[in-house]
mmCIF file of C-alpha atoms in Angstrom:
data_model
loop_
_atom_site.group_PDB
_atom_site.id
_atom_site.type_symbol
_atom_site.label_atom_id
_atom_site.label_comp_id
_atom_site.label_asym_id
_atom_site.label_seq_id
_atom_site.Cartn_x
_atom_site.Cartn_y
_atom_site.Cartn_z
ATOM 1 C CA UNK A 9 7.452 -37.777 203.194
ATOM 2 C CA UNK A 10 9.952 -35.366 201.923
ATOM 3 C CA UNK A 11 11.439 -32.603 204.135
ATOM 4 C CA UNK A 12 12.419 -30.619 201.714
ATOM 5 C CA UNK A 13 10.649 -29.990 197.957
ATOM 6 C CA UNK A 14 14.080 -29.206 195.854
ATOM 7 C CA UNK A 15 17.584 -29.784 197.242
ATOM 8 C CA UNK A 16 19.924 -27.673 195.336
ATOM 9 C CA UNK A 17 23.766 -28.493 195.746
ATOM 10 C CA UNK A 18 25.837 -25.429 194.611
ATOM 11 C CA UNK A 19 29.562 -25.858 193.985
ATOM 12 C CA UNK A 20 30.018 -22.465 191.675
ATOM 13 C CA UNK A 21 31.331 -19.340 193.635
ATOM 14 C CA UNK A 22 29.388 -16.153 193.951
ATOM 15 C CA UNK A 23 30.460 -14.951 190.947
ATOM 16 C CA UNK A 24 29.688 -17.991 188.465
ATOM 17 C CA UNK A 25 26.320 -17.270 186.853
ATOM 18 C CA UNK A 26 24.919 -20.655 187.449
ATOM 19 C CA UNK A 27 25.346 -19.278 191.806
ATOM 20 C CA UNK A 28 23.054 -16.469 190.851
ATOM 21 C CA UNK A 29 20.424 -18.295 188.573
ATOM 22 C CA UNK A 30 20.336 -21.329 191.747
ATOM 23 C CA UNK A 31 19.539 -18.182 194.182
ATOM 24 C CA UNK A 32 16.927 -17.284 191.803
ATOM 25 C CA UNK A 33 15.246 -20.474 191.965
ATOM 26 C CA UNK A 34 15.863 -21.496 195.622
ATOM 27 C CA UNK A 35 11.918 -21.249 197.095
ATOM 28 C CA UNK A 36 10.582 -21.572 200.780
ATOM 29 C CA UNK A 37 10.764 -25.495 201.264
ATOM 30 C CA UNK A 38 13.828 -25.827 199.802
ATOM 31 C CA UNK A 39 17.358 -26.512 200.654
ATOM 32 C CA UNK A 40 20.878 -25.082 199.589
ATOM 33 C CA UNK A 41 23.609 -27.071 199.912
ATOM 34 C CA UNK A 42 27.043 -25.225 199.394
ATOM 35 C CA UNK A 43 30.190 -27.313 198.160
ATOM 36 C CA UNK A 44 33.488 -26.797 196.804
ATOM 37 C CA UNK A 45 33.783 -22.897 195.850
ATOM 38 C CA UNK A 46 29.944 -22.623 196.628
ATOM 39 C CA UNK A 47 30.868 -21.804 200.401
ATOM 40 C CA UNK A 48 31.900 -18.666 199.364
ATOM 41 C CA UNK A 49 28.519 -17.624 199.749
ATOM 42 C CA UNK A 50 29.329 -17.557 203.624
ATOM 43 C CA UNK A 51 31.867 -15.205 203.041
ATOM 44 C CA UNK A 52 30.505 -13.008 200.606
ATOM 45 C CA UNK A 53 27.421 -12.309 203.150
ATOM 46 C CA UNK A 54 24.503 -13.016 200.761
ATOM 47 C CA UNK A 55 23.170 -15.469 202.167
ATOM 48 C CA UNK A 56 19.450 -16.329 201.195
ATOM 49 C CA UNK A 57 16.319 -15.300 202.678
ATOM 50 C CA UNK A 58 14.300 -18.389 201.791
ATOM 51 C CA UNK A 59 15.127 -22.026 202.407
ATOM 52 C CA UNK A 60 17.558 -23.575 204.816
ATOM 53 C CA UNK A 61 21.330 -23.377 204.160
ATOM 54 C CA UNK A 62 23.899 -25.943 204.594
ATOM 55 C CA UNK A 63 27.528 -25.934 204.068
ATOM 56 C CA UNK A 64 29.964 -28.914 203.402
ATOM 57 C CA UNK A 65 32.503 -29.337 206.283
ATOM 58 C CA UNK A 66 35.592 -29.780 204.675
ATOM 59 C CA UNK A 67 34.839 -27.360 202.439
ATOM 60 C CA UNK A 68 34.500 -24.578 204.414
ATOM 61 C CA UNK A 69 37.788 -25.919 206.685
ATOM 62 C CA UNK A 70 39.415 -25.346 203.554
ATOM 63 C CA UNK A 71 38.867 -22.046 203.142
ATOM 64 C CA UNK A 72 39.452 -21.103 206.695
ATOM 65 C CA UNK A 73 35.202 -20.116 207.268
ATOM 66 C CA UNK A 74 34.824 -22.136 210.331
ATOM 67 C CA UNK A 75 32.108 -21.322 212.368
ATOM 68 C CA UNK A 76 30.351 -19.500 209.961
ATOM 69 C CA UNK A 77 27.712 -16.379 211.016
ATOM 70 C CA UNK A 78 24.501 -16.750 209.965
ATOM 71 C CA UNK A 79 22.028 -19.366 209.643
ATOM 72 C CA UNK A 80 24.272 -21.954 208.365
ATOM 73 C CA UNK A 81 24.310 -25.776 209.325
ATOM 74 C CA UNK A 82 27.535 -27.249 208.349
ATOM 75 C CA UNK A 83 27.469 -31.113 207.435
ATOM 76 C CA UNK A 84 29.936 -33.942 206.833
ATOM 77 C CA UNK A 85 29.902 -35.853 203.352
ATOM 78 C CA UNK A 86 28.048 -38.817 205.153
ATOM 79 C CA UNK A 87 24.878 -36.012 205.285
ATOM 80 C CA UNK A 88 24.927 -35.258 201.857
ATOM 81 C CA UNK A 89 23.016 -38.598 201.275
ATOM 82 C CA UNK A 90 20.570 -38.030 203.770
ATOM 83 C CA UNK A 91 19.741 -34.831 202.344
ATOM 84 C CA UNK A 92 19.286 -36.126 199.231
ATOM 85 C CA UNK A 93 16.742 -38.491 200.391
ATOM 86 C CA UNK A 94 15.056 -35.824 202.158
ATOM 87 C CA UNK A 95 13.891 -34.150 198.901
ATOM 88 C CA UNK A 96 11.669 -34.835 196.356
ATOM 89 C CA UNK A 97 13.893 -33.579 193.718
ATOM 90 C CA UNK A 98 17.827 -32.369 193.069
ATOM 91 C CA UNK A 99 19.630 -29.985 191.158
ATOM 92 C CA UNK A 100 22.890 -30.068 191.004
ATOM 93 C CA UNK A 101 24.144 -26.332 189.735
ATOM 94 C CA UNK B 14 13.354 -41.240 188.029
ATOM 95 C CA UNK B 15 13.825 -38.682 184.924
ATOM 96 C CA UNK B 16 16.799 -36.682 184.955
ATOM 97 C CA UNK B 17 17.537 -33.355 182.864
ATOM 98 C CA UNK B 18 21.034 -32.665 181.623
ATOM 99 C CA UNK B 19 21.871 -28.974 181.589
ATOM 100 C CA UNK B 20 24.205 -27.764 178.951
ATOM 101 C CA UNK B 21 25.186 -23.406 179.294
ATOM 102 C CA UNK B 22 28.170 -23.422 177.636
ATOM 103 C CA UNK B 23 28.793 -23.290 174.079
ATOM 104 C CA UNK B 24 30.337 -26.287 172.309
ATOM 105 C CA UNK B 25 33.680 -25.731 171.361
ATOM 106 C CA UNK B 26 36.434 -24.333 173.907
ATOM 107 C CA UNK B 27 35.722 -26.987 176.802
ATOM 108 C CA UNK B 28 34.458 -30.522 177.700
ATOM 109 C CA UNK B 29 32.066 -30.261 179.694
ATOM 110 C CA UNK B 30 29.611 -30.064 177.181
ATOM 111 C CA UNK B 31 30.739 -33.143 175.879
ATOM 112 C CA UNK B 32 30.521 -34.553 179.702
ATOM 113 C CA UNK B 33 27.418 -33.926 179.539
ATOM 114 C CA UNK B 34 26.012 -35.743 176.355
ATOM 115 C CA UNK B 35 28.125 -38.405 177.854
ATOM 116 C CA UNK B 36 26.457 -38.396 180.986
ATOM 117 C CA UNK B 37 23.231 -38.346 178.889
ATOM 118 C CA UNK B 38 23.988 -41.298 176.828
ATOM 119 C CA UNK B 39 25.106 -43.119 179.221
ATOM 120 C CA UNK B 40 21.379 -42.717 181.005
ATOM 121 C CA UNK B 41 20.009 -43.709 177.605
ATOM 122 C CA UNK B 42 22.285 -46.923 177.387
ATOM 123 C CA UNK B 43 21.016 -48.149 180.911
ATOM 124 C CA UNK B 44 17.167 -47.528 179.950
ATOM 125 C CA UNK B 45 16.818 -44.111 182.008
ATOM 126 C CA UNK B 46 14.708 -41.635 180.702
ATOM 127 C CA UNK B 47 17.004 -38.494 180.380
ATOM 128 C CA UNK B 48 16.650 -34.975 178.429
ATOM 129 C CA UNK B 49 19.185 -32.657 177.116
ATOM 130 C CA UNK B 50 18.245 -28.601 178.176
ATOM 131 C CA UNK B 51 20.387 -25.889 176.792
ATOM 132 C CA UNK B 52 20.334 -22.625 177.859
ATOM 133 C CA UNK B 53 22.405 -19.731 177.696
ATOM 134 C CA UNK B 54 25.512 -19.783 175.337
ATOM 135 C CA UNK B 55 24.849 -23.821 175.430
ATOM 136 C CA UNK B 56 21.956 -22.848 172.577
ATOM 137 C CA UNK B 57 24.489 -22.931 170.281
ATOM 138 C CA UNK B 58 25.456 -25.941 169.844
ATOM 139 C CA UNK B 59 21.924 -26.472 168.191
ATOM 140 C CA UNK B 60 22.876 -24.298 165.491
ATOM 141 C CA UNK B 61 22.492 -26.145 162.070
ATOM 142 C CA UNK B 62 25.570 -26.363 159.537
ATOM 143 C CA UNK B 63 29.079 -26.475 161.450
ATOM 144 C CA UNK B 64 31.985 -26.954 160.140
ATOM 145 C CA UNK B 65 34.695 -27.829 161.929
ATOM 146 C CA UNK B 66 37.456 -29.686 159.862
ATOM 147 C CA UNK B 67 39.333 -26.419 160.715
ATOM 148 C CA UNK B 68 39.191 -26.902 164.241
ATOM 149 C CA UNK B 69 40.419 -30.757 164.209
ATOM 150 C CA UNK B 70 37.399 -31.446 166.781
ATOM 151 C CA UNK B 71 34.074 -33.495 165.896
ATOM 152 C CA UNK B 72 31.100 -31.837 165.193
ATOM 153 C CA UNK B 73 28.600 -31.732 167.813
ATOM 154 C CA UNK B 74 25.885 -31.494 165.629
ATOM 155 C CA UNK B 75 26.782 -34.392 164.519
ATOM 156 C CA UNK B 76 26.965 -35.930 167.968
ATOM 157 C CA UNK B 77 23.910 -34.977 169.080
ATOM 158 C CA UNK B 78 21.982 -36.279 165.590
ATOM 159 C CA UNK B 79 22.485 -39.942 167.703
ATOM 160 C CA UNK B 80 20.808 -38.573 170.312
ATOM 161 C CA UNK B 81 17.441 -40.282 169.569
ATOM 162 C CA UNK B 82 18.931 -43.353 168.290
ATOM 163 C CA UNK B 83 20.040 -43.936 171.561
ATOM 164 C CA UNK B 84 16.894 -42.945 173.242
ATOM 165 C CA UNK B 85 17.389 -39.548 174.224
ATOM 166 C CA UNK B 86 13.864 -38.747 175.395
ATOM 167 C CA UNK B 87 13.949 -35.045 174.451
ATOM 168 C CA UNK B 88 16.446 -32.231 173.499
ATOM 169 C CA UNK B 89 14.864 -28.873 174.645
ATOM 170 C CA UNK B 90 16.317 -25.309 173.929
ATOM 171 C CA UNK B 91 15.794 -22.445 175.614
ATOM 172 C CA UNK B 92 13.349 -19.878 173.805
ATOM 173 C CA UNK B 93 15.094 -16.751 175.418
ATOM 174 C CA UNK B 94 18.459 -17.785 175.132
ATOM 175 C CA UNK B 95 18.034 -19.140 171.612
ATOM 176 C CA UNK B 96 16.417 -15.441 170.631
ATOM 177 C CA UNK B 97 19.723 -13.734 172.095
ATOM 178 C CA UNK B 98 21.710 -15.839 169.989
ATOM 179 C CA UNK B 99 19.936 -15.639 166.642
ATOM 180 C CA UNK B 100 18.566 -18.847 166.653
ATOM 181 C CA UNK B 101 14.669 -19.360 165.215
ATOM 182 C CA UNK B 102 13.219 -22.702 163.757
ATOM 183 C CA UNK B 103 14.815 -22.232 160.085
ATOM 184 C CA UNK B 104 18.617 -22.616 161.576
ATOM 185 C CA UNK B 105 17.901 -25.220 164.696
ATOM 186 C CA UNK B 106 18.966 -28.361 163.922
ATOM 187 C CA UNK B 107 16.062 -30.977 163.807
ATOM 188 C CA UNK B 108 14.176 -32.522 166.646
ATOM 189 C CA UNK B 109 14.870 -29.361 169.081
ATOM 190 C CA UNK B 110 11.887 -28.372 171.475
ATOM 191 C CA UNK B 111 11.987 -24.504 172.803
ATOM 192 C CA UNK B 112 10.392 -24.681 175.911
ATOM 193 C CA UNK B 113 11.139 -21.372 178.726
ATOM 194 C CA UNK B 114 13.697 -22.728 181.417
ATOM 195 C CA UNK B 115 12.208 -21.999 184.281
ATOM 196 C CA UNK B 116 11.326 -23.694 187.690
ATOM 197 C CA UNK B 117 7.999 -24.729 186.687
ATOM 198 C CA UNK B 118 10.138 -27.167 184.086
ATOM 199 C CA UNK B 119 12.814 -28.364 185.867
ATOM 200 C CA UNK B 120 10.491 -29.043 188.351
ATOM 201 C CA UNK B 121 9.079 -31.989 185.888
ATOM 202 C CA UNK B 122 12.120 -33.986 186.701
ATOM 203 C CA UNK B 123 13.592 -35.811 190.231
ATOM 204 C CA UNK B 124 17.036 -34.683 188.889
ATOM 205 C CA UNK B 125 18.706 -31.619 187.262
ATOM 206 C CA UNK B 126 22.484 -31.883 186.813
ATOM 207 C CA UNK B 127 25.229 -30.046 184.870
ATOM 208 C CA UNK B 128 28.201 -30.986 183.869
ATOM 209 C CA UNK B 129 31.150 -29.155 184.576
ATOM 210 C CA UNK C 23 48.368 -52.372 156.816
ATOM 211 C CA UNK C 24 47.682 -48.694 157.621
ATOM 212 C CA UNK C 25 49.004 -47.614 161.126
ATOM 213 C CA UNK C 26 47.492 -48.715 164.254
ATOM 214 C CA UNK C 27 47.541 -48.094 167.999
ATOM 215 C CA UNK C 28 48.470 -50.568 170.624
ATOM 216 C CA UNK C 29 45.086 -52.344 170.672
ATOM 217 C CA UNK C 30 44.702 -52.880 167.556
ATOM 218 C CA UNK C 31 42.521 -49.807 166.206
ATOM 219 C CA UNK C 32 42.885 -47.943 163.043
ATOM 220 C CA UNK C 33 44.836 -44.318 163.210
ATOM 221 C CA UNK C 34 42.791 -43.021 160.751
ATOM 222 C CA UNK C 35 39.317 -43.922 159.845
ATOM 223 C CA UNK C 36 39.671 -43.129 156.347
ATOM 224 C CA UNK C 37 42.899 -45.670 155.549
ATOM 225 C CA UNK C 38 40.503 -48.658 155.850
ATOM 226 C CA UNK C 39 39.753 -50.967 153.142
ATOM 227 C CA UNK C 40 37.533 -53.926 153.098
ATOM 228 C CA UNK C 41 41.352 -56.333 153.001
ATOM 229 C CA UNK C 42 42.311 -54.236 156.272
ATOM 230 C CA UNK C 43 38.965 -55.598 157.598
ATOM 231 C CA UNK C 44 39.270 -59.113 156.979
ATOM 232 C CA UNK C 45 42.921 -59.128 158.201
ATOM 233 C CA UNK C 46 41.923 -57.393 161.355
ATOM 234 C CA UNK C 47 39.121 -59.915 161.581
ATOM 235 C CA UNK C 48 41.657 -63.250 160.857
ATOM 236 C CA UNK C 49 43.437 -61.605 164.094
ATOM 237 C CA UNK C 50 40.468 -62.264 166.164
ATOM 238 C CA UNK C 51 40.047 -65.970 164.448
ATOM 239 C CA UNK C 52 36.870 -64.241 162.626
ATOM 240 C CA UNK C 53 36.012 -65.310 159.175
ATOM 241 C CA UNK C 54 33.828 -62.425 157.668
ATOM 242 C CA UNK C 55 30.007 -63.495 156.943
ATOM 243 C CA UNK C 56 27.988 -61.373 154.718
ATOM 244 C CA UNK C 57 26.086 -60.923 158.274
ATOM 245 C CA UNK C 58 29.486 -59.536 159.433
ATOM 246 C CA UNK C 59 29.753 -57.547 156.938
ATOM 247 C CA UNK C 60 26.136 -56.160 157.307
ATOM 248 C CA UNK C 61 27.355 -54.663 160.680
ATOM 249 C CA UNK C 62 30.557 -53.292 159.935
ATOM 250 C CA UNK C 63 29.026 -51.512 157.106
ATOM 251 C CA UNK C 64 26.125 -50.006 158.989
ATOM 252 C CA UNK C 65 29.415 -48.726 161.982
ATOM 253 C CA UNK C 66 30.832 -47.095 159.316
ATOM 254 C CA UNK C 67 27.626 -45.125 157.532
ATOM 255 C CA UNK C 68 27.083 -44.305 161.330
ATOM 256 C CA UNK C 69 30.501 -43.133 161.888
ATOM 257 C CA UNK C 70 30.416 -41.346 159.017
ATOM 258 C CA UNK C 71 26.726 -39.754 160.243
ATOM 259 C CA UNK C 72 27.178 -39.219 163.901
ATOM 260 C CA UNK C 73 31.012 -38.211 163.970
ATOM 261 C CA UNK C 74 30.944 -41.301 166.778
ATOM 262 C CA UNK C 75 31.423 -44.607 167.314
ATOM 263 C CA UNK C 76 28.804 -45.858 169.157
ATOM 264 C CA UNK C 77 29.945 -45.454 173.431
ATOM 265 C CA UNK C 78 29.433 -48.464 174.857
ATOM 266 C CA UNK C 79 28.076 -52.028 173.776
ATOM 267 C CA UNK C 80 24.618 -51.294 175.530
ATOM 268 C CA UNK C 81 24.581 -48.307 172.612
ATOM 269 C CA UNK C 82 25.795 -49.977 169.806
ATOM 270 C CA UNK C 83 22.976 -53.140 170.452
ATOM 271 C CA UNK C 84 20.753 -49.952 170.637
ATOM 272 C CA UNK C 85 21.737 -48.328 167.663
ATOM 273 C CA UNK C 86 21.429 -52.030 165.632
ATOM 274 C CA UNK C 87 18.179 -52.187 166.527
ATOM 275 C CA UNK C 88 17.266 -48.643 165.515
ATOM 276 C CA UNK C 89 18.608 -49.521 162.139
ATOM 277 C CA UNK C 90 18.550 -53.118 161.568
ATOM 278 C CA UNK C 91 15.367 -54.241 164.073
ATOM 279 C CA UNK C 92 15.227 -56.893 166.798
ATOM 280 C CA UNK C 93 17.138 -59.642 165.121
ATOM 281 C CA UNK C 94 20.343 -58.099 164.531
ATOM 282 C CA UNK C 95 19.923 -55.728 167.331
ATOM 283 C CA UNK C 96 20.280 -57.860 169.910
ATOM 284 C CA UNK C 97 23.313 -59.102 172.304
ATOM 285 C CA UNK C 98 23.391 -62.470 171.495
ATOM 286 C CA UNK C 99 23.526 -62.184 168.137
ATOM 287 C CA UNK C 100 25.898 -59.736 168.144
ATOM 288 C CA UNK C 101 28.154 -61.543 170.466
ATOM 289 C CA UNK C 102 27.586 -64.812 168.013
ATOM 290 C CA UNK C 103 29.484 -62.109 165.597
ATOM 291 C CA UNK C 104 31.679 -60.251 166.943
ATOM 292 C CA UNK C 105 32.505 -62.043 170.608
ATOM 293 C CA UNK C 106 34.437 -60.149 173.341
ATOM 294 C CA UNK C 107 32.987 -57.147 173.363
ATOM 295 C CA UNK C 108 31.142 -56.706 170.620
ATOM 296 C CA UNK C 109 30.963 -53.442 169.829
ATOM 297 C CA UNK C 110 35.085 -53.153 170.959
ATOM 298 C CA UNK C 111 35.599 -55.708 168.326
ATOM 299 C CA UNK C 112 33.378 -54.404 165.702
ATOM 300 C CA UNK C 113 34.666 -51.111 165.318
ATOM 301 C CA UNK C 114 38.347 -52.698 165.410
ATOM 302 C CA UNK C 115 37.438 -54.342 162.413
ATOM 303 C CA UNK C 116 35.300 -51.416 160.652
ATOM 304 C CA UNK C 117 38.513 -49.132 161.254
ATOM 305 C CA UNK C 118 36.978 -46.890 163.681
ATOM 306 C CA UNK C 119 37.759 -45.400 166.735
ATOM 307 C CA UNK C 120 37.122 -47.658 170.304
ATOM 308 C CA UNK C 121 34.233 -47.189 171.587
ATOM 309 C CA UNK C 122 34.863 -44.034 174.389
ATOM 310 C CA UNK C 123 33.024 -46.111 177.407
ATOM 311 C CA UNK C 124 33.845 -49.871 177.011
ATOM 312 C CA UNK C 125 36.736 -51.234 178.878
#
């Protein structure tokens, strides 16, 4: 049983192209996880209206967006495995 | 577990291209099935005919021709990108497949990764 | 002998001569067979092809076999040929570059 159909791990910033063509794609049933300058997102307030968001701890420390707004979970590198195994497929942008 | 290798930006200028056929081969060498998909300015380095003794780098062209020797399953262009660059059958190198990247195709494979 | 690096590999590709080879090879206590030779000549039509050494031993068995069929692309007999690492010590000897992913 997977939780979620597509995980899709974004480490581009808003701005890269590759961010807006992963938005594109991200469907109900599937997750977005944001690394490196992908936690940007949380900043830039465009958060997406389908699919469940998370956000890589230290990665948002980093760039001081603790406690981000929104429907954000924030998760430790040990979850990034998990997650994996909770979908069927990955994508890493 | 099939994986697709993403390439979007054009040959020359940085590595991660060449990460990426790496990454590929390296698939290949351990017996997993893995395809190359380029898209965007990545179409181009299908383009048949380059030159580069000017350039001092290796030709990917040339690269990628071992592609099936080593088992590459397929190498897929995109038919969009490939229009905005000029590219049509007559000056693709051979063996490329132009399929439309979209979800409904990487959706065919349990992993999608760039490199880079 | 035409320059080479610290382990042993050609500079450049194109100073290699079939007496570089076989002095190479004496280095590695590795009289050259016409099955030796067999090899090294199909490294260099696919260095000369491909722009590449083949990346890593699993490849180069791979790319044997593509060319030369089960017998010659095999480990063993490869090994039996070339022993270390096979296709490290192959492409020392057919003056190409070392393969990018063997140790």
């Amino acid at each position: 049983m997977s939780s979620f159909d597509t995980l899709h791990i974004l480490n581009k910033s808003p701005e890269h192209p590759r961010a807006a063509q992963c938005l594109a794609l991200l469907s109900k049933g599937d997750a977005l996880l944001l690394t490196e300058n992908g936690v940007l997102l949380l900043s830039a307030g465009r958060l997406p209206a389908v699919g469940k968001v998370f956000a890589l701890s230290p990665d948002v420390s980093a760039r001081g967006l603790g406690n981000p707004v929104g429907d954000v979970t924030v998760v430790e590198f040990g979850d990034m495995v998990s997650l994996s195994l909770q979908a069927q497929r990955v994508i890493s942008w | 577990m099939s994986t697709l290798i993403m390439i979007d930006q054009p040959p020359y200028g940085s590595w991660s291209g060449r990460e990426a056929l790496d990454m590929a081969f390296s698939l290949a060498a351990f017996d997993q099935p893995a395809s190359l998909l380029f898209t965007g300015a990545g179409v181009t380095w299908l383009k048949r005919a380059q030159d580069t003794a000017g350039i001092a780098q290796k030709s990917v062209e040339r690269n990628l021709s071992a592609a099936p020797i080593f088992g590459i399953e397929a190498i897929l262009a995109d038919r969009s990108a490939c229009q905005k660059y000029g590219l049509d059958e007559s000056s693709l190198i051979t063996g490329v497949t132009l399929v439309d990247a979209n979800g409904a195709l990487l959706e065919q494979y349990d992993h999608t990764a760039f490199a880079g | 002998m035409p320059e080479r690096n610290s382990e042993g590999f050609l500079e450049d590709a194109q100073a290699w001569t079939e007496n570089v080879a076989t002095t190479i090879a004496a280095e590695d206590n590795i009289q050259l067979s016409e099955n030796h030779w067999e090899i090294i000549m199909f490294l260099r039509s696919f260095y000369k092809e491909h722009e590449m050494s083949p990346p890593s031993n699993r490849l180069f068995v791979k790319a044997v076999k593509e060319t030369l069929g089960e017998d010659k692309g095999n480990s063993i007999y490869l090994m039996q040929l070339f022993p270390g690492t096979p296709a490290k010590t192959a492409c020392r000897i057919a003056g190409l570059p070392r393969p990018t992913n063997c140790l």
